[in-house]
Coordinates of C-alpha atoms and ligand atoms in Angstrom, one line a residue:
M1 CA 22.4 4.4 2.8
N2 CA 23.3 6.0 6.1
I3 CA 26.3 5.2 8.2
Q4 CA 24.5 3.0 10.7
E5 CA 22.7 1.0 8.1
T6 CA 25.9 0.4 6.2
A7 CA 27.8 -0.6 9.3
T8 CA 25.0 -3.0 10.3
K9 CA 25.1 -4.6 6.8
I10 CA 28.9 -4.9 6.9
K11 CA 28.8 -6.5 10.4
S12 CA 26.1 -9.0 9.5
M13 CA 27.8 -9.7 6.2
E14 CA 24.9 -8.6 4.1
I15 CA 27.6 -6.5 2.5
R16 CA 30.7 -8.7 2.3
G17 CA 33.9 -9.2 0.3
A18 CA 36.8 -6.8 0.8
G19 CA 36.1 -4.7 -2.4
N20 CA 32.4 -4.4 -1.6
I21 CA 33.1 -3.4 2.0
G22 CA 35.5 -0.6 0.8
R23 CA 33.1 0.8 -1.8
A24 CA 30.1 0.6 0.7
A25 CA 32.1 2.6 3.3
A26 CA 33.1 5.2 0.8
S27 CA 29.5 5.5 -0.4
A28 CA 28.2 5.8 3.2
L29 CA 30.5 8.8 3.8
K30 CA 29.4 10.3 0.5
D31 CA 25.7 9.9 1.5
L32 CA 26.5 11.6 4.8
A33 CA 27.9 14.5 2.9
L34 CA 24.9 14.7 0.6
Q35 CA 22.5 14.6 3.6
S36 CA 24.4 17.3 5.6
S37 CA 23.5 20.9 5.2
D38 CA 23.1 24.1 7.3
M39 CA 25.7 23.2 9.9
A40 CA 29.0 24.5 11.0
P41 CA 32.0 23.0 9.3
E42 CA 33.3 21.7 12.7
M43 CA 30.0 19.9 13.2
F44 CA 30.2 18.2 9.8
Q45 CA 33.8 17.2 10.5
E46 CA 32.6 15.7 13.8
L47 CA 29.9 13.7 12.0
L48 CA 32.5 12.5 9.5
N49 CA 34.8 11.4 12.3
D50 CA 32.0 9.5 14.1
G51 CA 31.1 7.9 10.8
V52 CA 34.6 6.7 10.2
E53 CA 34.7 5.3 13.7
T54 CA 31.4 3.4 13.3
L55 CA 32.4 2.0 10.0
T56 CA 35.9 1.0 11.2
N57 CA 34.4 -0.9 14.1
T58 CA 32.5 -3.3 11.9
R59 CA 35.0 -5.9 10.7
P60 CA 38.7 -5.7 11.6
T61 CA 40.5 -7.7 8.9
A62 CA 40.1 -6.1 5.5
V63 CA 42.3 -3.1 5.0
T64 CA 40.0 -2.0 2.2
L65 CA 37.8 -0.5 4.8
T66 CA 40.5 1.7 6.3
N67 CA 42.0 2.5 2.9
A68 CA 38.6 3.6 1.5
L69 CA 37.8 5.7 4.6
T70 CA 41.3 7.3 4.5
A71 CA 41.0 8.1 0.8
V72 CA 37.6 9.7 1.3
M73 CA 38.6 11.7 4.4
A74 CA 41.6 13.1 2.4
G75 CA 39.0 15.0 0.4
A76 CA 37.5 16.7 3.5
K77 CA 39.4 20.0 3.0
G78 CA 38.3 23.6 3.1
G79 CA 36.9 26.1 5.5
T80 CA 33.2 26.0 4.5
I81 CA 30.6 23.2 4.8
E82 CA 30.2 23.3 1.0
E83 CA 33.9 22.9 0.4
L84 CA 34.1 20.0 2.8
K85 CA 31.0 18.3 1.4
C86 CA 32.2 18.7 -2.3
G87 CA 35.6 17.3 -1.3
V88 CA 34.2 14.2 0.4
I89 CA 31.8 13.5 -2.4
A90 CA 34.5 13.9 -5.1
A91 CA 36.9 11.7 -3.1
A92 CA 34.3 9.0 -2.6
D93 CA 33.4 9.0 -6.3
R94 CA 37.1 8.8 -7.2
F95 CA 37.6 5.8 -4.9
I96 CA 34.6 3.9 -6.2
A97 CA 35.5 4.7 -9.9
H98 CA 39.1 3.6 -9.3
S99 CA 37.9 0.4 -7.6
I100 CA 35.7 -0.6 -10.5
E101 CA 38.4 0.3 -13.1
A102 CA 40.9 -1.7 -11.1
I103 CA 38.7 -4.8 -11.0
D104 CA 38.2 -4.6 -14.8
K105 CA 42.0 -4.4 -15.4
I106 CA 42.7 -7.3 -13.1
T107 CA 39.9 -9.3 -14.7
D108 CA 41.6 -8.8 -18.1
L109 CA 45.1 -9.7 -16.8
C110 CA 43.8 -12.8 -14.8
A111 CA 41.6 -14.1 -17.7
A112 CA 44.6 -13.9 -20.0
R113 CA 46.5 -16.3 -17.6
I114 CA 43.8 -18.9 -17.7
Q115 CA 44.7 -21.4 -20.4
D116 CA 42.1 -23.2 -22.6
G117 CA 41.5 -26.6 -20.9
A118 CA 42.5 -25.4 -17.5
T119 CA 41.0 -26.7 -14.2
I120 CA 40.9 -24.0 -11.6
L121 CA 40.3 -24.3 -7.8
T122 CA 39.0 -21.3 -5.9
H123 CA 38.1 -20.7 -2.3
C124 CA 35.4 -18.4 -0.8
N125 CA 33.8 -15.7 -2.9
S126 CA 35.9 -13.1 -4.5
S127 CA 34.1 -10.8 -6.9
V128 CA 37.3 -10.2 -9.0
V129 CA 38.1 -13.9 -9.2
V130 CA 34.6 -14.8 -10.3
K131 CA 34.7 -12.1 -12.9
S132 CA 38.0 -13.3 -14.2
I133 CA 36.9 -16.9 -14.5
I134 CA 33.7 -15.8 -16.3
K135 CA 35.7 -13.6 -18.7
A136 CA 38.0 -16.6 -19.6
H137 CA 34.9 -18.7 -20.2
D138 CA 33.4 -15.9 -22.4
Q139 CA 36.6 -15.8 -24.4
G140 CA 35.7 -19.4 -25.5
K141 CA 38.1 -21.2 -23.2
N142 CA 37.0 -24.6 -22.0
I143 CA 37.6 -24.4 -18.3
K144 CA 36.5 -26.3 -15.2
V145 CA 36.3 -25.0 -11.7
F146 CA 36.4 -26.6 -8.2
A147 CA 34.7 -24.2 -5.7
T148 CA 35.1 -24.9 -2.1
E149 CA 32.1 -24.7 0.1
T150 CA 33.9 -22.3 2.5
R151 CA 32.7 -23.3 6.0
P152 CA 31.2 -22.0 8.1
W153 CA 29.5 -19.2 6.2
G154 CA 29.2 -20.9 2.8
Q155 CA 30.6 -18.2 0.4
G156 CA 31.4 -21.0 -2.0
Y157 CA 27.7 -21.4 -2.7
I158 CA 27.6 -17.8 -4.0
T159 CA 30.7 -18.5 -6.2
S160 CA 29.3 -21.8 -7.5
R161 CA 25.9 -20.3 -8.4
A162 CA 27.4 -17.3 -10.1
L163 CA 29.7 -19.5 -12.2
A164 CA 27.0 -21.9 -13.1
E165 CA 24.7 -19.1 -14.1
A166 CA 27.4 -17.8 -16.5
G167 CA 27.6 -21.3 -18.0
V168 CA 31.0 -22.3 -16.4
D169 CA 31.5 -26.0 -15.6
V170 CA 31.7 -25.7 -11.8
T171 CA 31.9 -28.4 -9.1
L172 CA 31.2 -27.6 -5.5
I173 CA 33.5 -29.5 -3.0
V174 CA 33.9 -29.5 0.8
D175 CA 36.9 -27.5 2.0
S176 CA 38.6 -30.7 3.3
A177 CA 38.5 -32.1 -0.3
A178 CA 40.9 -29.4 -1.6
R179 CA 44.0 -31.7 -1.4
T180 CA 42.2 -34.5 -3.1
F181 CA 41.1 -32.3 -6.0
M182 CA 44.5 -30.6 -6.3
A183 CA 45.5 -33.7 -8.3
E184 CA 43.2 -32.5 -11.0
T185 CA 43.9 -28.8 -10.7
D186 CA 46.1 -26.6 -12.9
L187 CA 45.7 -23.3 -11.3
V188 CA 44.5 -22.0 -7.9
I189 CA 43.1 -18.4 -7.8
F190 CA 42.2 -16.5 -4.6
G191 CA 41.1 -13.0 -3.7
A192 CA 42.5 -11.1 -0.8
D193 CA 41.3 -9.0 2.1
T194 CA 44.6 -7.5 3.0
I195 CA 48.2 -7.9 1.7
T196 CA 51.0 -6.8 3.9
G197 CA 54.2 -5.1 2.6
N198 CA 56.1 -8.4 2.6
G199 CA 53.5 -10.0 0.3
T200 CA 51.6 -12.0 3.0
V201 CA 48.0 -12.5 1.8
I202 CA 45.2 -12.4 4.4
N203 CA 42.1 -14.1 3.0
K204 CA 39.3 -16.4 4.0
I205 CA 40.3 -19.1 6.6
G206 CA 41.6 -22.1 4.8
T207 CA 43.4 -20.2 2.1
S208 CA 46.8 -21.0 3.5
Q209 CA 46.0 -24.8 3.7
I210 CA 44.9 -24.8 0.1
A211 CA 48.1 -22.9 -0.9
L212 CA 50.2 -25.5 0.9
C213 CA 48.4 -28.3 -1.0
A214 CA 49.0 -26.4 -4.3
R215 CA 52.7 -26.1 -3.4
E216 CA 52.9 -29.8 -2.7
R217 CA 51.9 -30.5 -6.3
S218 CA 53.6 -27.4 -7.9
V219 CA 50.2 -26.0 -8.9
P220 CA 50.6 -22.2 -9.4
V221 CA 48.7 -19.9 -7.0
L222 CA 47.5 -16.6 -8.2
V223 CA 46.0 -13.8 -6.0
C224 CA 43.8 -11.1 -7.5
A225 CA 44.0 -7.9 -5.5
E226 CA 43.3 -4.3 -6.2
T227 CA 46.1 -2.0 -4.8
Y228 CA 43.8 -0.7 -2.0
K229 CA 44.0 -4.2 -0.5
F230 CA 47.6 -3.5 0.4
A231 CA 48.6 -2.5 3.9
M232 CA 51.8 -0.9 2.7
D233 CA 53.0 0.2 6.2
M234 CA 52.7 -3.3 7.7
D235 CA 55.8 -5.4 7.0
S236 CA 54.5 -8.3 9.0
A237 CA 51.1 -9.9 8.9
D238 CA 51.2 -10.5 12.7
S239 CA 49.7 -7.1 13.3
V240 CA 46.7 -7.8 11.0
I241 CA 43.7 -8.6 13.3
I242 CA 42.1 -11.8 12.3
E243 CA 38.3 -11.5 12.8
E244 CA 36.8 -14.1 15.1
R245 CA 33.0 -14.4 14.5
D246 CA 30.1 -15.8 16.4
K247 CA 30.5 -19.6 17.2
K248 CA 26.8 -20.0 16.2
E249 CA 28.0 -19.7 12.6
I250 CA 29.6 -23.1 13.1
I251 CA 27.0 -24.9 15.2
D252 CA 24.4 -24.2 17.9
P253 CA 26.6 -24.2 21.0
D254 CA 23.7 -25.7 23.1
K255 CA 24.2 -28.9 21.1
M256 CA 27.8 -29.0 22.1
Q257 CA 27.8 -28.8 25.9
G258 CA 31.3 -28.6 27.4
V259 CA 32.9 -28.0 24.1
K260 CA 34.8 -24.8 23.2
I261 CA 34.2 -23.5 19.7
R262 CA 36.5 -21.1 17.8
N263 CA 35.6 -19.3 14.6
P264 CA 38.5 -17.3 13.1
V265 CA 37.4 -16.3 9.6
F266 CA 40.6 -15.3 7.9
D267 CA 44.2 -16.7 7.8
R268 CA 47.6 -15.6 6.7
T269 CA 49.3 -17.1 3.6
P270 CA 53.0 -16.4 3.5
P271 CA 54.5 -15.0 0.3
E272 CA 56.5 -18.2 -0.3
L273 CA 53.3 -20.0 -1.1
I274 CA 52.0 -17.5 -3.7
D275 CA 53.4 -17.3 -7.2
T276 CA 51.8 -14.2 -8.5
I277 CA 49.7 -11.3 -7.3
I278 CA 47.7 -9.6 -10.0
T279 CA 46.9 -5.9 -9.3
E280 CA 45.6 -3.3 -11.7
L281 CA 49.2 -2.2 -12.1
G282 CA 50.3 -5.6 -13.4
A283 CA 51.2 -9.1 -12.2
V284 CA 54.2 -9.5 -9.9
S285 CA 55.7 -11.9 -7.4
P286 CA 54.6 -11.1 -3.8
A287 CA 58.1 -9.9 -3.0
K288 CA 57.9 -7.3 -5.7
A289 CA 54.3 -6.1 -5.2
K290 CA 55.2 -3.3 -2.7
E291 CA 57.9 -2.0 -5.0
L292 CA 55.5 -1.9 -7.9
I293 CA 52.9 0.0 -6.0
E294 CA 55.4 2.5 -4.6
S295 CA 56.8 3.2 -8.0
E296 CA 53.4 4.3 -9.2
N297 CA 52.8 6.7 -6.3
Ligands
RUB301 C1 35.6 -12.7 1.7 C2 36.9 -13.1 1.2 C3 37.3 -12.7 -0.2 C4 38.0 -11.4 -0.3 C5 38.2 -10.8 -1.7 O1 35.4 -12.9 3.0 O2 37.7 -13.6 1.9 O3 38.1 -13.7 -0.8 O4 37.3 -10.5 0.5 O5 36.9 -10.5 -2.2 P1 34.0 -12.5 3.7 P2 36.7 -9.4 -3.3 O6 32.9 -13.2 3.0 O7 34.2 -12.9 5.1 O8 33.9 -11.0 3.6 O9 37.6 -9.9 -4.5 O10 35.3 -9.5 -3.7 O11 37.1 -8.1 -2.8

């Protein structure tokens, strides 16, 4: 897929979810390299830079996009077009392979933490969370899931259908019912778009409210996040841009004359409300996540 096609699909959310966005961006740069030939290295470098800019300007919140593009661009080394192309292709392949491997490792770690008989509540649609729940189910554990609808875009429908198809006992609930159903919940599991150095999790709007409800009832909160979801250089989440999407995703504004409508689609959950972050390197408290990742680099 070319850069423009990929950018359009990310913007329109045909490609969505932080991991998918990162892999799609890496793949688009790889395709650009595969399609480029017979040009000066400077020209190719310029095409790459334009591609990075176009992809970066799609959605602002998930750091996976920036981290994927940075990882692939690190491969653009050499004096000839062939060297540059090979470097970009190899770096994109490495990023994508690492991403898939990371998801598999997190799935194993997360499934192991899901107890037989547990009732889980999840929000939005995280591919790694869905995989983990299905793995626990496939291990023979008798589990139940509450999946929030996830207004306004309805990612919870994707989650519910995927779990039901896999045979998991899943109940779809409206977002505002999360506190009610917390009384029957043993474990909350979220994905993440970005995690800052201090362990703040930026994920789908509503995540922080659900985390608060979980804390009220001492229900543990797990976050599944590959290490490329960390913005290691950001110590505070204030600098993470929260995407605000079209108000039409909420309601036709013509039906709401004189009413302002806001549609921020992510929020920031502070580390105090999260018990454990599961990365491919292991499970840690939010306060220790940065240290764990730095010790591996
Ligand atoms: C998706 C979302 C997901 C994370 C993690 O938001 O908030 O929880 O991206 O997903 P959107 P994954 O639908 O707006 O992209 O685990 O698949 O990376």
